[in-house]
Amino acid sequence: MLSSKGLTVVDVYQGWCGPCKPVVSLFQKMRIEVGLDLLHFALAEADCLDVLEKYRGRCEPTFLFYAIEDEALSGEDECFPHEKDDGEDEDMVSSEKTCTLAIIKPDAVAHGKTEEIIMKIQEAGFDILTSEERTMTEAEMRLFYQHRAGEEAFEKLVHHMCSGPSHLLILTRTEDTEDVFAAWRTLMGPCDPNVARREQPDSLRAQYGTEMPFNAVHGSRDGEDAGRELALLFPSFKFSDKVPEASLAPQVKSSVLPRSRITDLD
């Protein structure tokens, strides 16, 4: 299976929690969209393979990528000049800009504040690269907030984020002279709306939030978070050189896995 032509993605999972089903579904959807037999998926339990010992105990999705070169394409670079196609990749971000995820949460959307918040975002000097409204699934939000799974308010937060439509935006700065992540978090204000009203009364959370977790907006903490969050919610979005490559798994390595302990999902 690992010798199959094309790209093979292996979900390295822990025995106590099982495979990362939401991401597996996402990969399978991608395989259908690609249409060619060049994308393969498999499962490997870290506890059963000595070669995967260093991946044991990780409480985060981990994937291994294996690529077999297609000889028919090996001379492609020599045959075609590297010229940019004006119509290619509408979602590609300029290499001179960084971007971050912004979410107008269900509470603010339900109160009819979406357009008002978007106007304030634009007035603050942000460009909106992508904007769409949709209701998130429980599986998406559990994966999205997995770093907060041990908190008492985790279930309430997940339930709130799935309770109705959210408005998702990808933001960059009109003038890229300021850290887009810091600028957006400053505009949002402190996480707790009550604290925001005391300390930053002009912030979005002070104006549109009520109480936790109904604080109106969400934003990525930094470039690493942006890469993880955008990969989950906007899997087809392509990133600039300054933003970490979209990946739900920071531990992407190559190694040799015994075939007998790998489950082929194709």
PDB file of C-alpha atoms in Angstrom:
ATOM      1  CA  MET A   1       0.000   0.000   0.000  1.00  0.00           C
ATOM      2  CA  LEU A   2       2.821   2.435   0.859  1.00  0.00           C
ATOM      3  CA  SER A   3       4.300   1.755  -2.575  1.00  0.00           C
ATOM      4  CA  SER A   4       1.137   2.948  -4.322  1.00  0.00           C
ATOM      5  CA  LYS A   5       1.735   5.685  -6.854  1.00  0.00           C
ATOM      6  CA  GLY A   6       0.737   9.147  -5.676  1.00  0.00           C
ATOM      7  CA  LEU A   7       0.227  10.380  -2.095  1.00  0.00           C
ATOM      8  CA  THR A   8      -0.591   8.139   0.863  1.00  0.00           C
ATOM      9  CA  VAL A   9      -1.803   9.741   4.115  1.00  0.00           C
ATOM     10  CA  VAL A  10      -1.578   7.648   7.302  1.00  0.00           C
ATOM     11  CA  ASP A  11      -3.584   8.647  10.389  1.00  0.00           C
ATOM     12  CA  VAL A  12      -1.384   7.672  13.360  1.00  0.00           C
ATOM     13  CA  TYR A  13      -3.868   7.323  16.235  1.00  0.00           C
ATOM     14  CA  GLN A  14      -3.795   6.338  19.920  1.00  0.00           C
ATOM     15  CA  GLY A  15      -5.510   3.107  20.958  1.00  0.00           C
ATOM     16  CA  TRP A  16      -7.491   4.781  23.749  1.00  0.00           C
ATOM     17  CA  CYS A  17      -9.195   7.306  21.458  1.00  0.00           C
ATOM     18  CA  GLY A  18      -9.240   5.730  17.999  1.00  0.00           C
ATOM     19  CA  PRO A  19      -8.797   7.376  14.574  1.00  0.00           C
ATOM     20  CA  CYS A  20      -9.568  11.042  13.923  1.00  0.00           C
ATOM     21  CA  LYS A  21     -12.900  10.392  12.190  1.00  0.00           C
ATOM     22  CA  PRO A  22     -13.780  14.004  11.193  1.00  0.00           C
ATOM     23  CA  VAL A  23     -10.467  14.420   9.387  1.00  0.00           C
ATOM     24  CA  VAL A  24     -10.664  10.969   7.803  1.00  0.00           C
ATOM     25  CA  SER A  25     -14.032  11.983   6.347  1.00  0.00           C
ATOM     26  CA  LEU A  26     -12.462  15.186   5.065  1.00  0.00           C
ATOM     27  CA  PHE A  27      -9.642  13.281   3.356  1.00  0.00           C
ATOM     28  CA  GLN A  28     -12.082  10.837   1.796  1.00  0.00           C
ATOM     29  CA  LYS A  29     -14.092  13.758   0.420  1.00  0.00           C
ATOM     30  CA  MET A  30     -10.889  15.193  -1.056  1.00  0.00           C
ATOM     31  CA  ARG A  31     -10.121  11.848  -2.685  1.00  0.00           C
ATOM     32  CA  ILE A  32     -13.518  11.847  -4.382  1.00  0.00           C
ATOM     33  CA  GLU A  33     -12.987  15.423  -5.589  1.00  0.00           C
ATOM     34  CA  VAL A  34      -9.532  14.638  -6.973  1.00  0.00           C
ATOM     35  CA  GLY A  35     -11.037  11.807  -8.974  1.00  0.00           C
ATOM     36  CA  LEU A  36      -7.707  10.163  -9.804  1.00  0.00           C
ATOM     37  CA  ASP A  37      -6.312   7.090  -8.066  1.00  0.00           C
ATOM     38  CA  LEU A  38      -3.382   9.122  -6.720  1.00  0.00           C
ATOM     39  CA  LEU A  39      -4.619   9.797  -3.177  1.00  0.00           C
ATOM     40  CA  HIS A  40      -4.728   7.001  -0.577  1.00  0.00           C
ATOM     41  CA  PHE A  41      -5.564   6.862   3.139  1.00  0.00           C
ATOM     42  CA  ALA A  42      -4.708   4.425   5.916  1.00  0.00           C
ATOM     43  CA  LEU A  43      -4.814   4.002   9.715  1.00  0.00           C
ATOM     44  CA  ALA A  44      -1.964   2.954  12.023  1.00  0.00           C
ATOM     45  CA  GLU A  45      -2.236   2.489  15.800  1.00  0.00           C
ATOM     46  CA  ALA A  46       0.851   3.983  17.465  1.00  0.00           C
ATOM     47  CA  ASP A  47       0.639   1.573  20.429  1.00  0.00           C
ATOM     48  CA  CYS A  48       1.055  -1.470  18.160  1.00  0.00           C
ATOM     49  CA  LEU A  49       4.064  -0.351  16.107  1.00  0.00           C
ATOM     50  CA  ASP A  50       7.530   0.102  17.598  1.00  0.00           C
ATOM     51  CA  VAL A  51       8.513   2.425  14.756  1.00  0.00           C
ATOM     52  CA  LEU A  52       5.744   4.802  15.905  1.00  0.00           C
ATOM     53  CA  GLU A  53       6.879   4.888  19.537  1.00  0.00           C
ATOM     54  CA  LYS A  54       7.710   8.616  19.406  1.00  0.00           C
ATOM     55  CA  TYR A  55       4.101   9.363  18.419  1.00  0.00           C
ATOM     56  CA  ARG A  56       2.555   7.595  21.414  1.00  0.00           C
ATOM     57  CA  GLY A  57       0.636   9.620  23.970  1.00  0.00           C
ATOM     58  CA  ARG A  58       0.009  12.578  21.658  1.00  0.00           C
ATOM     59  CA  CYS A  59      -3.371  14.221  22.271  1.00  0.00           C
ATOM     60  CA  GLU A  60      -3.569  15.729  18.793  1.00  0.00           C
ATOM     61  CA  PRO A  61      -4.142  14.491  15.244  1.00  0.00           C
ATOM     62  CA  THR A  62      -0.926  13.165  13.680  1.00  0.00           C
ATOM     63  CA  PHE A  63      -0.516  12.220  10.035  1.00  0.00           C
ATOM     64  CA  LEU A  64       2.317  10.729   7.998  1.00  0.00           C
ATOM     65  CA  PHE A  65       2.619  11.534   4.309  1.00  0.00           C
ATOM     66  CA  TYR A  66       4.240   9.257   1.723  1.00  0.00           C
ATOM     67  CA  ALA A  67       4.685  10.256  -1.919  1.00  0.00           C
ATOM     68  CA  ILE A  68       5.764   8.079  -4.844  1.00  0.00           C
ATOM     69  CA  GLU A  69       6.907  10.119  -7.817  1.00  0.00           C
ATOM     70  CA  ASP A  70       5.150   9.601 -11.128  1.00  0.00           C
ATOM     71  CA  GLU A  71       7.905   9.133 -13.706  1.00  0.00           C
ATOM     72  CA  ALA A  72       5.626  10.496 -16.411  1.00  0.00           C
ATOM     73  CA  LEU A  73       5.605  13.826 -14.589  1.00  0.00           C
ATOM     74  CA  SER A  74       9.244  13.915 -13.510  1.00  0.00           C
ATOM     75  CA  GLY A  75      10.285  16.020 -16.509  1.00  0.00           C
ATOM     76  CA  GLU A  76       7.373  18.415 -16.242  1.00  0.00           C
ATOM     77  CA  ASP A  77       9.463  21.330 -14.979  1.00  0.00           C
ATOM     78  CA  GLU A  78      11.732  21.054 -18.001  1.00  0.00           C
ATOM     79  CA  CYS A  79       8.817  21.108 -20.438  1.00  0.00           C
ATOM     80  CA  PHE A  80       6.815  24.041 -19.121  1.00  0.00           C
ATOM     81  CA  PRO A  81       8.020  27.553 -18.194  1.00  0.00           C
ATOM     82  CA  HIS A  82       7.116  28.777 -14.708  1.00  0.00           C
ATOM     83  CA  GLU A  83       4.639  31.473 -15.613  1.00  0.00           C
ATOM     84  CA  LYS A  84       1.738  32.509 -13.420  1.00  0.00           C
ATOM     85  CA  ASP A  85      -1.730  31.845 -14.774  1.00  0.00           C
ATOM     86  CA  ASP A  86      -3.906  34.901 -14.159  1.00  0.00           C
ATOM     87  CA  GLY A  87      -6.872  32.650 -13.470  1.00  0.00           C
ATOM     88  CA  GLU A  88      -5.250  30.172 -11.112  1.00  0.00           C
ATOM     89  CA  ASP A  89      -6.096  29.597  -7.468  1.00  0.00           C
ATOM     90  CA  GLU A  90      -8.509  32.366  -6.583  1.00  0.00           C
ATOM     91  CA  ASP A  91      -7.993  31.511  -2.910  1.00  0.00           C
ATOM     92  CA  MET A  92      -4.203  31.963  -3.050  1.00  0.00           C
ATOM     93  CA  VAL A  93      -2.995  34.676  -0.645  1.00  0.00           C
ATOM     94  CA  SER A  94      -0.263  37.064  -1.726  1.00  0.00           C
ATOM     95  CA  SER A  95       3.149  36.123  -0.353  1.00  0.00           C
ATOM     96  CA  GLU A  96       3.353  39.646   1.065  1.00  0.00           C
ATOM     97  CA  LYS A  97       0.384  39.158   3.397  1.00  0.00           C
ATOM     98  CA  THR A  98      -0.580  37.001   6.352  1.00  0.00           C
ATOM     99  CA  CYS A  99      -4.136  36.062   7.221  1.00  0.00           C
ATOM    100  CA  THR A 100      -6.195  35.021  10.216  1.00  0.00           C
ATOM    101  CA  LEU A 101      -9.546  33.407  10.905  1.00  0.00           C
ATOM    102  CA  ALA A 102     -12.412  35.455  12.338  1.00  0.00           C
ATOM    103  CA  ILE A 103     -15.740  33.987  13.428  1.00  0.00           C
ATOM    104  CA  ILE A 104     -18.849  36.005  14.233  1.00  0.00           C
ATOM    105  CA  LYS A 105     -20.445  33.589  16.682  1.00  0.00           C
ATOM    106  CA  PRO A 106     -24.070  32.354  16.708  1.00  0.00           C
ATOM    107  CA  ASP A 107     -25.109  34.776  19.484  1.00  0.00           C
ATOM    108  CA  ALA A 108     -24.078  37.851  17.470  1.00  0.00           C
ATOM    109  CA  VAL A 109     -25.547  36.431  14.243  1.00  0.00           C
ATOM    110  CA  ALA A 110     -28.859  35.669  16.007  1.00  0.00           C
ATOM    111  CA  HIS A 111     -29.021  39.270  17.255  1.00  0.00           C
ATOM    112  CA  GLY A 112     -28.621  40.584  13.706  1.00  0.00           C
ATOM    113  CA  LYS A 113     -25.191  42.145  14.306  1.00  0.00           C
ATOM    114  CA  THR A 114     -23.265  40.482  11.459  1.00  0.00           C
ATOM    115  CA  GLU A 115     -23.240  43.394   9.004  1.00  0.00           C
ATOM    116  CA  GLU A 116     -22.483  45.898  11.750  1.00  0.00           C
ATOM    117  CA  ILE A 117     -19.495  43.883  12.963  1.00  0.00           C
ATOM    118  CA  ILE A 118     -18.205  43.386   9.404  1.00  0.00           C
ATOM    119  CA  MET A 119     -18.381  47.144   8.837  1.00  0.00           C
ATOM    120  CA  LYS A 120     -16.318  47.779  11.982  1.00  0.00           C
ATOM    121  CA  ILE A 121     -13.776  45.166  10.848  1.00  0.00           C
ATOM    122  CA  GLN A 122     -13.332  46.926   7.511  1.00  0.00           C
ATOM    123  CA  GLU A 123     -13.163  50.355   9.145  1.00  0.00           C
ATOM    124  CA  ALA A 124     -10.338  49.032  11.346  1.00  0.00           C
ATOM    125  CA  GLY A 125      -8.201  48.409   8.238  1.00  0.00           C
ATOM    126  CA  PHE A 126      -8.812  44.723   7.544  1.00  0.00           C
ATOM    127  CA  ASP A 127      -9.386  43.196   4.109  1.00  0.00           C
ATOM    128  CA  ILE A 128     -11.884  40.318   3.951  1.00  0.00           C
ATOM    129  CA  LEU A 129     -10.536  37.574   1.673  1.00  0.00           C
ATOM    130  CA  THR A 130     -13.378  35.103   2.240  1.00  0.00           C
ATOM    131  CA  SER A 131     -16.766  35.478   3.913  1.00  0.00           C
ATOM    132  CA  GLU A 132     -19.485  32.869   4.382  1.00  0.00           C
ATOM    133  CA  GLU A 133     -22.249  31.956   6.795  1.00  0.00           C
ATOM    134  CA  ARG A 134     -22.798  28.382   7.886  1.00  0.00           C
ATOM    135  CA  THR A 135     -23.717  26.220  10.860  1.00  0.00           C
ATOM    136  CA  MET A 136     -20.809  24.219  12.211  1.00  0.00           C
ATOM    137  CA  THR A 137     -21.129  20.551  13.156  1.00  0.00           C
ATOM    138  CA  GLU A 138     -20.401  19.147  16.606  1.00  0.00           C
ATOM    139  CA  ALA A 139     -17.521  17.080  15.181  1.00  0.00           C
ATOM    140  CA  GLU A 140     -15.927  20.200  13.675  1.00  0.00           C
ATOM    141  CA  MET A 141     -16.195  22.166  16.913  1.00  0.00           C
ATOM    142  CA  ARG A 142     -14.863  19.363  19.106  1.00  0.00           C
ATOM    143  CA  LEU A 143     -11.811  19.205  16.877  1.00  0.00           C
ATOM    144  CA  PHE A 144     -11.606  22.998  16.626  1.00  0.00           C
ATOM    145  CA  TYR A 145     -11.575  23.415  20.435  1.00  0.00           C
ATOM    146  CA  GLN A 146      -9.732  20.196  21.288  1.00  0.00           C
ATOM    147  CA  HIS A 147      -7.069  22.187  23.177  1.00  0.00           C
ATOM    148  CA  ARG A 148      -9.809  23.190  25.647  1.00  0.00           C
ATOM    149  CA  ALA A 149     -11.297  19.719  26.074  1.00  0.00           C
ATOM    150  CA  GLY A 150     -10.268  19.553  29.736  1.00  0.00           C
ATOM    151  CA  GLU A 151     -12.049  22.772  30.698  1.00  0.00           C
ATOM    152  CA  GLU A 152     -15.342  22.758  32.590  1.00  0.00           C
ATOM    153  CA  ALA A 153     -16.998  25.020  29.996  1.00  0.00           C
ATOM    154  CA  PHE A 154     -15.938  22.874  27.001  1.00  0.00           C
ATOM    155  CA  GLU A 155     -19.322  21.192  26.403  1.00  0.00           C
ATOM    156  CA  LYS A 156     -21.182  24.499  26.745  1.00  0.00           C
ATOM    157  CA  LEU A 157     -18.806  26.144  24.264  1.00  0.00           C
ATOM    158  CA  VAL A 158     -19.186  23.355  21.691  1.00  0.00           C
ATOM    159  CA  HIS A 159     -22.980  23.398  22.068  1.00  0.00           C
ATOM    160  CA  HIS A 160     -23.096  27.174  21.598  1.00  0.00           C
ATOM    161  CA  MET A 161     -20.935  27.110  18.472  1.00  0.00           C
ATOM    162  CA  CYS A 162     -23.267  24.489  16.917  1.00  0.00           C
ATOM    163  CA  SER A 163     -26.499  26.178  18.048  1.00  0.00           C
ATOM    164  CA  GLY A 164     -26.990  28.250  14.906  1.00  0.00           C
ATOM    165  CA  PRO A 165     -25.282  29.916  11.954  1.00  0.00           C
ATOM    166  CA  SER A 166     -21.878  31.559  12.397  1.00  0.00           C
ATOM    167  CA  HIS A 167     -20.257  33.968   9.960  1.00  0.00           C
ATOM    168  CA  LEU A 168     -16.710  32.921   9.001  1.00  0.00           C
ATOM    169  CA  LEU A 169     -14.170  35.349   7.579  1.00  0.00           C
ATOM    170  CA  ILE A 170     -10.540  35.176   6.512  1.00  0.00           C
ATOM    171  CA  LEU A 171      -8.867  38.500   7.266  1.00  0.00           C
ATOM    172  CA  THR A 172      -5.676  40.235   6.235  1.00  0.00           C
ATOM    173  CA  ARG A 173      -4.470  43.806   6.686  1.00  0.00           C
ATOM    174  CA  THR A 174      -4.892  46.540   4.062  1.00  0.00           C
ATOM    175  CA  GLU A 175      -1.497  47.873   5.112  1.00  0.00           C
ATOM    176  CA  ASP A 176       0.616  44.939   6.241  1.00  0.00           C
ATOM    177  CA  THR A 177       2.609  47.006   8.723  1.00  0.00           C
ATOM    178  CA  GLU A 178       1.044  45.423  11.805  1.00  0.00           C
ATOM    179  CA  ASP A 179       0.777  41.829  12.991  1.00  0.00           C
ATOM    180  CA  VAL A 180      -2.649  40.787  11.683  1.00  0.00           C
ATOM    181  CA  PHE A 181      -3.159  38.380  14.603  1.00  0.00           C
ATOM    182  CA  ALA A 182      -2.413  41.022  17.257  1.00  0.00           C
ATOM    183  CA  ALA A 183      -4.486  43.634  15.414  1.00  0.00           C
ATOM    184  CA  TRP A 184      -7.538  41.378  15.235  1.00  0.00           C
ATOM    185  CA  ARG A 185      -7.267  40.290  18.858  1.00  0.00           C
ATOM    186  CA  THR A 186      -6.995  43.930  19.915  1.00  0.00           C
ATOM    187  CA  LEU A 187     -10.159  44.768  17.978  1.00  0.00           C
ATOM    188  CA  MET A 188     -11.965  41.804  19.595  1.00  0.00           C
ATOM    189  CA  GLY A 189     -10.908  42.760  23.127  1.00  0.00           C
ATOM    190  CA  PRO A 190     -10.652  40.542  26.245  1.00  0.00           C
ATOM    191  CA  CYS A 191     -12.374  37.155  26.042  1.00  0.00           C
ATOM    192  CA  ASP A 192     -14.844  37.899  28.866  1.00  0.00           C
ATOM    193  CA  PRO A 193     -17.317  40.605  27.730  1.00  0.00           C
ATOM    194  CA  ASN A 194     -17.560  41.992  31.285  1.00  0.00           C
ATOM    195  CA  VAL A 195     -13.789  42.478  31.402  1.00  0.00           C
ATOM    196  CA  ALA A 196     -13.863  43.911  27.879  1.00  0.00           C
ATOM    197  CA  ARG A 197     -16.427  46.538  28.895  1.00  0.00           C
ATOM    198  CA  ARG A 198     -14.186  47.644  31.766  1.00  0.00           C
ATOM    199  CA  GLU A 199     -10.831  47.563  30.001  1.00  0.00           C
ATOM    200  CA  GLN A 200     -11.604  48.052  26.281  1.00  0.00           C
ATOM    201  CA  PRO A 201     -15.113  49.514  25.948  1.00  0.00           C
ATOM    202  CA  ASP A 202     -14.671  50.130  22.209  1.00  0.00           C
ATOM    203  CA  SER A 203     -13.792  46.499  21.454  1.00  0.00           C
ATOM    204  CA  LEU A 204     -16.188  44.157  19.640  1.00  0.00           C
ATOM    205  CA  ARG A 205     -16.686  41.881  22.633  1.00  0.00           C
ATOM    206  CA  ALA A 206     -17.499  44.861  24.857  1.00  0.00           C
ATOM    207  CA  GLN A 207     -20.116  46.106  22.394  1.00  0.00           C
ATOM    208  CA  TYR A 208     -21.660  42.841  21.196  1.00  0.00           C
ATOM    209  CA  GLY A 209     -20.849  40.196  23.810  1.00  0.00           C
ATOM    210  CA  THR A 210     -23.040  39.462  26.832  1.00  0.00           C
ATOM    211  CA  GLU A 211     -21.381  36.807  28.992  1.00  0.00           C
ATOM    212  CA  MET A 212     -19.171  33.763  28.488  1.00  0.00           C
ATOM    213  CA  PRO A 213     -19.302  31.937  26.118  1.00  0.00           C
ATOM    214  CA  PHE A 214     -21.536  34.453  24.310  1.00  0.00           C
ATOM    215  CA  ASN A 215     -18.706  36.860  23.501  1.00  0.00           C
ATOM    216  CA  ALA A 216     -19.672  37.554  19.857  1.00  0.00           C
ATOM    217  CA  VAL A 217     -16.408  36.831  18.031  1.00  0.00           C
ATOM    218  CA  HIS A 218     -13.473  34.424  17.793  1.00  0.00           C
ATOM    219  CA  GLY A 219      -9.983  34.916  16.382  1.00  0.00           C
ATOM    220  CA  SER A 220      -6.817  32.861  15.886  1.00  0.00           C
ATOM    221  CA  ARG A 221      -4.158  33.455  18.541  1.00  0.00           C
ATOM    222  CA  ASP A 222      -1.197  33.298  16.158  1.00  0.00           C
ATOM    223  CA  GLY A 223       0.017  31.920  12.833  1.00  0.00           C
ATOM    224  CA  GLU A 224       0.120  28.323  14.066  1.00  0.00           C
ATOM    225  CA  ASP A 225      -3.468  28.516  15.289  1.00  0.00           C
ATOM    226  CA  ALA A 226      -4.546  30.175  12.042  1.00  0.00           C
ATOM    227  CA  GLY A 227      -3.036  27.337  10.026  1.00  0.00           C
ATOM    228  CA  ARG A 228      -4.796  24.679  12.110  1.00  0.00           C
ATOM    229  CA  GLU A 229      -8.171  26.432  12.217  1.00  0.00           C
ATOM    230  CA  LEU A 230      -8.252  27.397   8.549  1.00  0.00           C
ATOM    231  CA  ALA A 231      -7.226  23.882   7.529  1.00  0.00           C
ATOM    232  CA  LEU A 232     -10.279  22.544   9.349  1.00  0.00           C
ATOM    233  CA  LEU A 233     -12.867  25.112   8.257  1.00  0.00           C
ATOM    234  CA  PHE A 234     -11.435  26.157   4.861  1.00  0.00           C
ATOM    235  CA  PRO A 235      -9.518  23.071   3.630  1.00  0.00           C
ATOM    236  CA  SER A 236      -9.197  24.394   0.047  1.00  0.00           C
ATOM    237  CA  PHE A 237      -7.715  27.726   1.117  1.00  0.00           C
ATOM    238  CA  LYS A 238      -4.057  28.264   0.170  1.00  0.00           C
ATOM    239  CA  PHE A 239      -1.716  30.185   2.415  1.00  0.00           C
ATOM    240  CA  SER A 240       0.990  32.776   1.968  1.00  0.00           C
ATOM    241  CA  ASP A 241       4.629  31.972   2.649  1.00  0.00           C
ATOM    242  CA  LYS A 242       4.364  33.794   5.984  1.00  0.00           C
ATOM    243  CA  VAL A 243       1.484  31.682   7.296  1.00  0.00           C
ATOM    244  CA  PRO A 244       2.285  28.115   8.423  1.00  0.00           C
ATOM    245  CA  GLU A 245       1.174  25.529   5.866  1.00  0.00           C
ATOM    246  CA  ALA A 246      -2.388  24.503   6.589  1.00  0.00           C
ATOM    247  CA  SER A 247      -2.123  21.325   8.609  1.00  0.00           C
ATOM    248  CA  LEU A 248      -4.072  19.727  11.388  1.00  0.00           C
ATOM    249  CA  ALA A 249      -0.940  17.816  12.351  1.00  0.00           C
ATOM    250  CA  PRO A 250       2.270  19.653  13.214  1.00  0.00           C
ATOM    251  CA  GLN A 251       4.049  16.303  13.507  1.00  0.00           C
ATOM    252  CA  VAL A 252       4.306  15.311   9.833  1.00  0.00           C
ATOM    253  CA  LYS A 253       7.211  12.925   9.393  1.00  0.00           C
ATOM    254  CA  SER A 254       8.300  10.121   7.076  1.00  0.00           C
ATOM    255  CA  SER A 255       9.167   6.646   8.314  1.00  0.00           C
ATOM    256  CA  VAL A 256       8.819   3.011   7.308  1.00  0.00           C
ATOM    257  CA  LEU A 257       5.710   1.301   8.666  1.00  0.00           C
ATOM    258  CA  PRO A 258       5.135  -2.468   8.720  1.00  0.00           C
ATOM    259  CA  ARG A 259       2.311  -3.094   6.267  1.00  0.00           C
ATOM    260  CA  SER A 260       0.680  -5.772   8.399  1.00  0.00           C
ATOM    261  CA  ARG A 261      -0.298  -3.249  11.082  1.00  0.00           C
ATOM    262  CA  ILE A 262      -1.705  -0.595   8.755  1.00  0.00           C
ATOM    263  CA  THR A 263      -5.388  -0.442   7.830  1.00  0.00           C
ATOM    264  CA  ASP A 264      -5.989   0.656   4.241  1.00  0.00           C
ATOM    265  CA  LEU A 265      -9.036   2.940   3.965  1.00  0.00           C
ATOM    266  CA  ASP A 266      -9.177   2.905   0.158  1.00  0.00           C
TER     267      ASP A 266
END
